[in-house]
Amino acid sequence: MSSAKSTNRLIYLPLGGAGEIGMNAYVYGYGEPDKERLIVVDLGVTFPDMDTSPGVDLIMPDVAWLEARKDRIEAILITHAHEDHVGGVGHLWERLGAPVYAREFTAHIARLKMADVGLPDGTVHTVAAWPHMSTFGPFKVGFIPVSHSIPESAGLVIDTPAGRVIHSGDFKIDHTPVVGDPFDQALWAEAAKDGVRALMCDSTNVFSPAPGRSEATLAEPIEELLKNATGMVVATTFASNIARLKTIATAAEKAGRSVCLLGRAMRRMVEAGLETGVLDGFPKTILAEDAVDVPRQNLLLLVTGSQGERRAASAQLANGKYMGLTLKEGDTFLFSSKTIPGNERGVIRIMNQLSEKGVDVIDDRGGLYHVSGHANRPDLEKMHDIVKPKMLVPMHGEHRHLREHAKLGEAKGIGSIVAVNGMMIDLTSNYPHVAEYVETGRTYLDGSVQIGALDGIVRDRIRMALNGLVVVTLIMDENDEPLGEPWCEIQGLPETGRNNAALVEVLEGELNQFLMRADDKILTDDDKLEKELSQVARRVAQSEIGKKPEVMVVISRLS
Amino acid sequence: MSSAKSTNRLIYLPLGGAGEIGMNAYVYGYGEPDKERLIVVDLGVTFPDMDTSPGVDLIMPDVAWLEARKDRIEAILITHAHEDHVGGVGHLWERLGAPVYAREFTAHIARLKMADVGLPDGTVHTVAAWPHMSTFGPFKVGFIPVSHSIPESAGLVIDTPAGRVIHSGDFKIDHTPVVGDPFDQALWAEAAKDGVRALMCDSTNVFSPAPGRSEATLAEPIEELLKNATGMVVATTFASNIARLKTIATAAEKAGRSVCLLGRAMRRMVEAGLETGVLDGFPKTILAEDAVDVPRQNLLLLVTGSQGERRAASAQLANGKYMGLTLKEGDTFLFSSKTIPGNERGVIRIMNQLSEKGVDVIDDRGGLYHVSGHANRPDLEKMHDIVKPKMLVPMHGEHRHLREHAKLGEAKGIGSIVAVNGMMIDLTSNYPHVAEYVETGRTYLDGSVQIGALDGIVRDRIRMALNGLVVVTLIMDENDEPLGEPWCEIQGLPETGRNNAALVEVLEGELNQFLMRADDKILTDDDKLEKELSQVARRVAQSEIGKKPEVMVVISRLS
């Protein structure tokens, strides 16, 4: 099957998702160095925040390295339909151009992503599950079903001339996942039985010491809660957790409650589940306009916004009204979710708004109403034991997760390496080692433009937010003399400082003083003049308001 | 003792800390309506974040209501030396002018706060603990010792003509707090024995179901950890938790490690503890310049920055080097602290940087290395049982905490009310009720200026950060005709948009087109012209880059 010469190598290169949780993008290559044929696994996004990326719409891996090797990409494979795995496929596809493959439900969502940016359906191909395998250049790949918090998640069985490697994808070991494939240990053992060169493995929950719990354990407590609630019940979870939606909706039906889905993502996911056949037996839902007429104690709203997102249904309900529906004293709001670190403030804001309305908030404090979609530490060890890989490369984790997971592997005698974004790992020999360091980073979708995280654009926004802005306008006449005085405008700065003097007036006065003393060498040189005026403005502001603002100087020369 | 007429009333008014955790400021008043004599309890701060208050240095309660009634303020009482109780006293003191009272350690810290802003020592008076009582107008107040996560914390026993009320202050029920006063149930029972009209009570941990654990339980696990660690150990906690510092330092000494304090707040707090006598038996510490010569396995660093603060010692050590000290593989970093919601990202950043250096990070996951300073739910109930108040007003909590705590009170038959900032509660009759709504808010310390949270200044900063900025400069000649073309500069926006055209050029072209078509009614009116140019700029940007920026228009008229 293989004409592999000794110079050929098998490489693994994370471009996103290794050293962070989010925007997954992994590359496998086989061939002579710098001539490897490539497959890309997942093209995900991560979400912006005010601290690091104000105003940005989405964050994606920088695929410049791949783009420069576009002709070597055989395929883009998507393991499952979570945003951090499929969210970037539409935005990045034109830069990479290769065909996209996924199992049916995931392909359905990928096609929606393509449609969102005006790309045709034909870019995405549906593949059957392992043991079916597809050939992509030197690779043969099978999508092996695995349980996770979204239906039809898959690991990848990747045959290469250097042997078989397995990419776990995001997974948990769940034998009763309610919707989607149960974890099938025999199937995984079968895939591993002839030896596995390397396992690339999810690391998210390596610090969780207890075995993970099954999705099915939630049905009883949620039924109990819905039966005992007296008013309206609102439940929120990730829209893509279709099993959870089914558990909650079924519990509502049993408690004599009509189910209403609120939020675009929620409806889109349930429709995708029904259309692709992964979801059946979902209770009949009603529309928001009909829900308003249902007695509160007979209603369940399933809403988006479990992470406190400002525009989602949950935030709007907490804020007042959504689609004609309002919450009031005696209603119950269930967070069937975990708050992702960094989202705490938004979630707490909603909890307090609900408290103000007299709504009882139930979160996952006790672990009754939510289970994780990722394998905990003992489950990771179980996976190692099933796959018995020669090498382990932890992925899908921050540095601390990868390091801990690699330690776990080493302790078992599996050759393990901490590989973060940009570390190209050679898997050809008996121990994983770094072959090259590749430049990686983040690409921001900002409005309709893709910008680099380090382009300075977002840095300038952060500086304006921290420091405020002074704009100095100056007109220079034909003789390179100031025409009148400089003019200042401020944005994001207090109008008065020390001694209640108007900041703008003090600035203009001092800038004018400076100009009156300035010599021709400065007055005739825009760069010098700009620099000097900025310095004066900053110094004056520091003295007046205790702050050094950003300064923009606009010089107009009449000539 | 009292000449109270029936028109006199006893009021409680939170200006900060009720409906939020942070910037505590509570007012008690007694007298005829609108003539009450007032005491202020605590003047704390809360900390800014990029989402809501970029560039701000500190957040304080808006004391405008108090300032307008300055002549009625008898005293400012500080319960304990945490920043959210004492941090605003220096910045706000001149606006209120009343003398400040606290127990010795707290007074020491309050004087440092005064000195920080150039105010004299004499503004702060030291008072002895209850049963000593001081008279402030119609009030007699005793500072009753209570255990908390800082030494010399106090509740307030406040005698008024309408009876005794008790202000719990921040507290936990800890009989072995290592440093500072153990909780003395007999003392509190004594204070309550003749009946208590109302208890104003800490609500922070009302959702924590198990009884709180004592500070002393930490000694053993921390000793164990320090004994078993092979490299350098770095531990971080709140600098003000002097008991924790002592526990950690003592454990280090036992393990044959020298102790080095890093970070200004850390040294300042230990010095304050020693100077005021609340701290004794603290191991000898060494300076950073000497620590560099100590073998790693014989060294413990106690550092600031448990909340991931960017400039604190822990962040700098994680980043590389601090005071000549560096971390490396085999070292251990202990977070003897809980991450306050909203600070997760900063803490996780440090954890990952440490992981990159091969440093083992130990946090409070298992509850071994940290205990809370606040009373848990059963301890709150115990406090209710000891004090047996007629009324309960929960404080020091977000709305959800106050509501839950009030429910707890009501369930016991104690008249309880949810009172958030600005709700003036009348405590004169048998059930607490809202007497008035007072306008409250937040004051930002921004550089050296105090600005209002709703002044629009910070809103403008946030807008620039989210939307970027276009500055349009236009010179109009003596005939009200544009002199040349308008000039655009951008800040925080991509340079090129659709079709790779330069954004600035497209903007200038379209603005010029507009000006050429504009009639005199617009060209002669700065407001109209500015509005129209802004609209054009926003529309063009939306089309070019998919984003509507902030626009500043500067028109210079030659005349």
mmCIF file of N, CA and C in Angstrom, chain B residues 82-83 148-151 179 215 218 222 226 233-250 259-270 282 300-309 312-315 317 333-340 343 347 350 362-364 368-373:
data_model
loop_
_atom_site.group_PDB
_atom_site.id
_atom_site.type_symbol
_atom_site.label_atom_id
_atom_site.label_comp_id
_atom_site.label_asym_id
_atom_site.label_seq_id
_atom_site.Cartn_x
_atom_site.Cartn_y
_atom_site.Cartn_z
ATOM 1 N N HIS B 82 -10.796 45.772 55.116
ATOM 2 C CA HIS B 82 -10.836 45.328 53.721
ATOM 3 C C HIS B 82 -11.133 46.510 52.796
ATOM 4 N N GLU B 83 -10.587 46.425 51.583
ATOM 5 C CA GLU B 83 -10.743 47.528 50.629
ATOM 6 C C GLU B 83 -12.210 47.877 50.367
ATOM 7 N N HIS B 148 -13.397 37.186 61.158
ATOM 8 C CA HIS B 148 -13.504 37.410 59.709
ATOM 9 C C HIS B 148 -12.130 37.097 59.143
ATOM 10 N N SER B 149 -11.897 37.376 57.879
ATOM 11 C CA SER B 149 -10.612 37.035 57.276
ATOM 12 C C SER B 149 -9.590 38.156 57.369
ATOM 13 N N ILE B 150 -9.775 39.021 58.337
ATOM 14 C CA ILE B 150 -8.830 40.108 58.596
ATOM 15 C C ILE B 150 -8.909 40.376 60.101
ATOM 16 N N PRO B 151 -7.820 40.771 60.720
ATOM 17 C CA PRO B 151 -7.879 40.966 62.171
ATOM 18 C C PRO B 151 -8.779 42.133 62.583
ATOM 19 N N VAL B 179 -5.350 34.383 63.961
ATOM 20 C CA VAL B 179 -4.993 35.753 64.336
ATOM 21 C C VAL B 179 -6.306 36.491 64.548
ATOM 22 N N GLU B 215 -10.312 28.866 60.108
ATOM 23 C CA GLU B 215 -8.995 29.191 59.558
ATOM 24 C C GLU B 215 -7.942 28.179 60.031
ATOM 25 N N LEU B 218 -6.522 24.878 58.211
ATOM 26 C CA LEU B 218 -5.632 24.917 57.052
ATOM 27 C C LEU B 218 -4.183 24.591 57.400
ATOM 28 N N ILE B 222 -1.407 22.672 54.791
ATOM 29 C CA ILE B 222 -0.379 23.570 54.253
ATOM 30 C C ILE B 222 1.012 23.131 54.719
ATOM 31 N N LEU B 226 4.090 22.008 52.251
ATOM 32 C CA LEU B 226 5.404 22.659 52.277
ATOM 33 C C LEU B 226 6.520 21.671 52.607
ATOM 34 N N VAL B 233 8.664 27.184 46.839
ATOM 35 C CA VAL B 233 7.210 27.278 46.925
ATOM 36 C C VAL B 233 6.818 28.752 46.953
ATOM 37 N N VAL B 234 5.850 29.081 46.114
ATOM 38 C CA VAL B 234 5.278 30.418 46.126
ATOM 39 C C VAL B 234 3.829 30.276 46.550
ATOM 40 N N ALA B 235 3.400 31.091 47.503
ATOM 41 C CA ALA B 235 2.000 31.040 47.928
ATOM 42 C C ALA B 235 1.400 32.424 47.799
ATOM 43 N N THR B 236 0.161 32.477 47.323
ATOM 44 C CA THR B 236 -0.519 33.766 47.235
ATOM 45 C C THR B 236 -1.868 33.686 47.932
ATOM 46 N N THR B 237 -2.235 34.790 48.559
ATOM 47 C CA THR B 237 -3.539 34.925 49.197
ATOM 48 C C THR B 237 -3.789 36.424 49.312
ATOM 49 N N PHE B 238 -4.954 36.816 49.824
ATOM 50 C CA PHE B 238 -5.174 38.236 50.055
ATOM 51 C C PHE B 238 -4.189 38.734 51.105
ATOM 52 N N ALA B 239 -3.536 39.844 50.822
ATOM 53 C CA ALA B 239 -2.538 40.383 51.751
ATOM 54 C C ALA B 239 -3.154 40.672 53.114
ATOM 55 N N SER B 240 -4.431 41.025 53.121
ATOM 56 C CA SER B 240 -5.065 41.395 54.387
ATOM 57 C C SER B 240 -5.411 40.187 55.249
ATOM 58 N N ASN B 241 -5.307 38.992 54.687
ATOM 59 C CA ASN B 241 -5.608 37.791 55.474
ATOM 60 C C ASN B 241 -4.368 37.399 56.275
ATOM 61 N N ILE B 242 -4.127 38.171 57.300
ATOM 62 C CA ILE B 242 -2.894 38.042 58.070
ATOM 63 C C ILE B 242 -2.805 36.684 58.748
ATOM 64 N N ALA B 243 -3.959 36.122 59.136
ATOM 65 C CA ALA B 243 -3.957 34.779 59.737
ATOM 66 C C ALA B 243 -3.407 33.768 58.735
ATOM 67 N N ARG B 244 -3.827 33.889 57.484
ATOM 68 C CA ARG B 244 -3.365 32.972 56.449
ATOM 69 C C ARG B 244 -1.863 33.133 56.228
ATOM 70 N N LEU B 245 -1.424 34.385 56.215
ATOM 71 C CA LEU B 245 0.008 34.645 56.041
ATOM 72 C C LEU B 245 0.785 33.973 57.165
ATOM 73 N N LYS B 246 0.253 34.079 58.365
ATOM 74 C CA LYS B 246 0.944 33.481 59.506
ATOM 75 C C LYS B 246 0.950 31.961 59.397
ATOM 76 N N THR B 247 -0.191 31.399 59.025
ATOM 77 C CA THR B 247 -0.273 29.940 58.864
ATOM 78 C C THR B 247 0.755 29.453 57.837
ATOM 79 N N ILE B 248 0.801 30.130 56.709
ATOM 80 C CA ILE B 248 1.707 29.700 55.636
ATOM 81 C C ILE B 248 3.159 29.912 56.048
ATOM 82 N N ALA B 249 3.453 31.083 56.628
ATOM 83 C CA ALA B 249 4.829 31.385 57.016
ATOM 84 C C ALA B 249 5.312 30.434 58.110
ATOM 85 N N THR B 250 4.426 30.124 59.039
ATOM 86 C CA THR B 250 4.795 29.207 60.124
ATOM 87 C C THR B 250 5.061 27.807 59.578
ATOM 88 N N VAL B 259 11.220 32.748 54.739
ATOM 89 C CA VAL B 259 10.007 33.380 54.217
ATOM 90 C C VAL B 259 10.344 34.756 53.662
ATOM 91 N N CYS B 260 9.904 35.004 52.434
ATOM 92 C CA CYS B 260 10.118 36.307 51.812
ATOM 93 C C CYS B 260 8.776 36.855 51.349
ATOM 94 N N LEU B 261 8.454 38.075 51.783
ATOM 95 C CA LEU B 261 7.189 38.709 51.388
ATOM 96 C C LEU B 261 7.418 39.552 50.143
ATOM 97 N N LEU B 262 6.585 39.354 49.124
ATOM 98 C CA LEU B 262 6.717 40.136 47.892
ATOM 99 C C LEU B 262 5.414 40.868 47.587
ATOM 100 N N GLY B 263 5.525 42.122 47.242
ATOM 101 C CA GLY B 263 4.344 42.921 46.932
ATOM 102 C C GLY B 263 4.114 43.917 48.053
ATOM 103 N N ARG B 264 3.848 45.154 47.661
ATOM 104 C CA ARG B 264 3.725 46.241 48.623
ATOM 105 C C ARG B 264 2.635 45.983 49.648
ATOM 106 N N ALA B 265 1.463 45.518 49.175
ATOM 107 C CA ALA B 265 0.329 45.311 50.077
ATOM 108 C C ALA B 265 0.671 44.252 51.131
ATOM 109 N N MET B 266 1.419 43.240 50.714
ATOM 110 C CA MET B 266 1.784 42.143 51.607
ATOM 111 C C MET B 266 2.647 42.676 52.759
ATOM 112 N N ARG B 267 3.661 43.458 52.407
ATOM 113 C CA ARG B 267 4.553 43.990 53.442
ATOM 114 C C ARG B 267 3.810 44.989 54.323
ATOM 115 N N ARG B 268 2.976 45.818 53.696
ATOM 116 C CA ARG B 268 2.238 46.841 54.426
ATOM 117 C C ARG B 268 1.313 46.206 55.461
ATOM 118 N N MET B 269 0.655 45.135 55.101
ATOM 119 C CA MET B 269 -0.288 44.484 56.013
ATOM 120 C C MET B 269 0.435 43.808 57.189
ATOM 121 N N VAL B 270 1.519 43.126 56.876
ATOM 122 C CA VAL B 270 2.254 42.466 57.959
ATOM 123 C C VAL B 270 2.824 43.516 58.918
ATOM 124 N N PHE B 282 5.131 35.969 64.222
ATOM 125 C CA PHE B 282 5.300 35.793 62.785
ATOM 126 C C PHE B 282 6.766 35.476 62.504
ATOM 127 N N LEU B 300 10.329 30.046 50.760
ATOM 128 C CA LEU B 300 8.912 30.278 50.494
ATOM 129 C C LEU B 300 8.717 31.748 50.167
ATOM 130 N N LEU B 301 8.056 32.015 49.040
ATOM 131 C CA LEU B 301 7.674 33.392 48.726
ATOM 132 C C LEU B 301 6.190 33.554 49.012
ATOM 133 N N LEU B 302 5.850 34.589 49.753
ATOM 134 C CA LEU B 302 4.442 34.915 50.001
ATOM 135 C C LEU B 302 4.141 36.152 49.172
ATOM 136 N N VAL B 303 3.266 36.022 48.174
ATOM 137 C CA VAL B 303 3.159 37.086 47.178
ATOM 138 C C VAL B 303 1.733 37.588 47.015
ATOM 139 N N THR B 304 1.617 38.823 46.571
ATOM 140 C CA THR B 304 0.318 39.416 46.244
ATOM 141 C C THR B 304 -0.147 38.910 44.879
ATOM 142 N N GLY B 305 -1.404 39.127 44.590
ATOM 143 C CA GLY B 305 -1.911 38.847 43.245
ATOM 144 C C GLY B 305 -2.716 37.571 43.117
ATOM 145 N N SER B 306 -3.425 37.191 44.177
ATOM 146 C CA SER B 306 -4.200 35.947 44.123
ATOM 147 C C SER B 306 -5.369 36.040 43.154
ATOM 148 N N GLN B 307 -5.730 37.250 42.741
ATOM 149 C CA GLN B 307 -6.850 37.414 41.814
ATOM 150 C C GLN B 307 -6.372 37.650 40.381
ATOM 151 N N GLY B 308 -5.096 37.383 40.133
ATOM 152 C CA GLY B 308 -4.589 37.502 38.768
ATOM 153 C C GLY B 308 -4.281 38.926 38.339
ATOM 154 N N GLU B 309 -4.223 39.844 39.300
ATOM 155 C CA GLU B 309 -3.952 41.243 38.973
ATOM 156 C C GLU B 309 -2.653 41.344 38.165
ATOM 157 N N ALA B 312 0.652 42.642 39.906
ATOM 158 C CA ALA B 312 1.039 42.091 41.208
ATOM 159 C C ALA B 312 2.201 41.116 41.064
ATOM 160 N N ALA B 313 2.795 40.795 42.199
ATOM 161 C CA ALA B 313 3.990 39.948 42.217
ATOM 162 C C ALA B 313 3.742 38.603 41.528
ATOM 163 N N SER B 314 2.581 37.980 41.778
ATOM 164 C CA SER B 314 2.343 36.655 41.198
ATOM 165 C C SER B 314 2.330 36.716 39.678
ATOM 166 N N ALA B 315 1.690 37.734 39.109
ATOM 167 C CA ALA B 315 1.649 37.860 37.650
ATOM 168 C C ALA B 315 3.057 38.082 37.102
ATOM 169 N N LEU B 317 5.945 37.163 38.475
ATOM 170 C CA LEU B 317 6.704 35.915 38.591
ATOM 171 C C LEU B 317 6.290 34.939 37.486
ATOM 172 N N PHE B 333 3.421 26.391 43.076
ATOM 173 C CA PHE B 333 2.712 27.655 43.285
ATOM 174 C C PHE B 333 1.355 27.346 43.903
ATOM 175 N N LEU B 334 1.100 27.895 45.089
ATOM 176 C CA LEU B 334 -0.147 27.629 45.807
ATOM 177 C C LEU B 334 -1.073 28.844 45.785
ATOM 178 N N PHE B 335 -2.262 28.651 45.239
ATOM 179 C CA PHE B 335 -3.309 29.664 45.390
ATOM 180 C C PHE B 335 -4.092 29.330 46.663
ATOM 181 N N SER B 336 -3.767 30.017 47.751
ATOM 182 C CA SER B 336 -4.505 29.811 49.002
ATOM 183 C C SER B 336 -5.614 30.846 49.024
ATOM 184 N N SER B 337 -6.530 30.707 48.073
ATOM 185 C CA SER B 337 -7.509 31.760 47.818
ATOM 186 C C SER B 337 -8.611 31.223 46.931
ATOM 187 N N LYS B 338 -9.674 31.989 46.877
ATOM 188 C CA LYS B 338 -10.777 31.682 45.974
ATOM 189 C C LYS B 338 -10.760 32.754 44.890
ATOM 190 N N THR B 339 -11.065 32.366 43.664
ATOM 191 C CA THR B 339 -11.125 33.360 42.601
ATOM 192 C C THR B 339 -12.484 34.045 42.637
ATOM 193 N N ILE B 340 -12.454 35.364 42.782
ATOM 194 C CA ILE B 340 -13.693 36.136 42.809
ATOM 195 C C ILE B 340 -14.289 36.140 41.400
ATOM 196 N N ASN B 343 -12.774 37.378 37.883
ATOM 197 C CA ASN B 343 -11.305 37.374 37.826
ATOM 198 C C ASN B 343 -10.736 36.079 37.249
ATOM 199 N N VAL B 347 -6.613 34.835 36.505
ATOM 200 C CA VAL B 347 -6.016 33.764 37.309
ATOM 201 C C VAL B 347 -5.584 32.605 36.398
ATOM 202 N N ILE B 350 -2.338 33.215 34.559
ATOM 203 C CA ILE B 350 -1.164 32.958 35.396
ATOM 204 C C ILE B 350 -0.910 31.465 35.543
ATOM 205 N N ILE B 362 -1.138 24.550 42.530
ATOM 206 C CA ILE B 362 -2.109 23.934 43.426
ATOM 207 C C ILE B 362 -3.127 24.995 43.782
ATOM 208 N N ASP B 363 -4.375 24.703 43.480
ATOM 209 C CA ASP B 363 -5.391 25.690 43.846
ATOM 210 C C ASP B 363 -6.334 25.069 44.857
ATOM 211 N N ASP B 364 -7.422 25.790 45.098
ATOM 212 C CA ASP B 364 -8.273 25.352 46.196
ATOM 213 C C ASP B 364 -9.339 24.351 45.781
ATOM 214 N N LEU B 368 -8.833 22.314 50.516
ATOM 215 C CA LEU B 368 -7.819 22.047 51.545
ATOM 216 C C LEU B 368 -7.069 23.304 51.965
ATOM 217 N N TYR B 369 -6.911 24.216 51.036
ATOM 218 C CA TYR B 369 -5.958 25.304 51.256
ATOM 219 C C TYR B 369 -6.597 26.682 51.382
ATOM 220 N N HIS B 370 -7.915 26.701 51.497
ATOM 221 C CA HIS B 370 -8.583 27.987 51.650
ATOM 222 C C HIS B 370 -9.915 27.800 52.362
ATOM 223 N N VAL B 371 -10.233 28.745 53.243
ATOM 224 C CA VAL B 371 -11.586 28.807 53.803
ATOM 225 C C VAL B 371 -12.104 30.227 53.602
ATOM 226 N N SER B 372 -13.400 30.356 53.505
ATOM 227 C CA SER B 372 -14.022 31.658 53.295
ATOM 228 C C SER B 372 -14.039 32.461 54.592
ATOM 229 N N GLY B 373 -14.098 33.780 54.460
ATOM 230 C CA GLY B 373 -14.181 34.665 55.616
ATOM 231 C C GLY B 373 -15.610 35.018 55.991
#
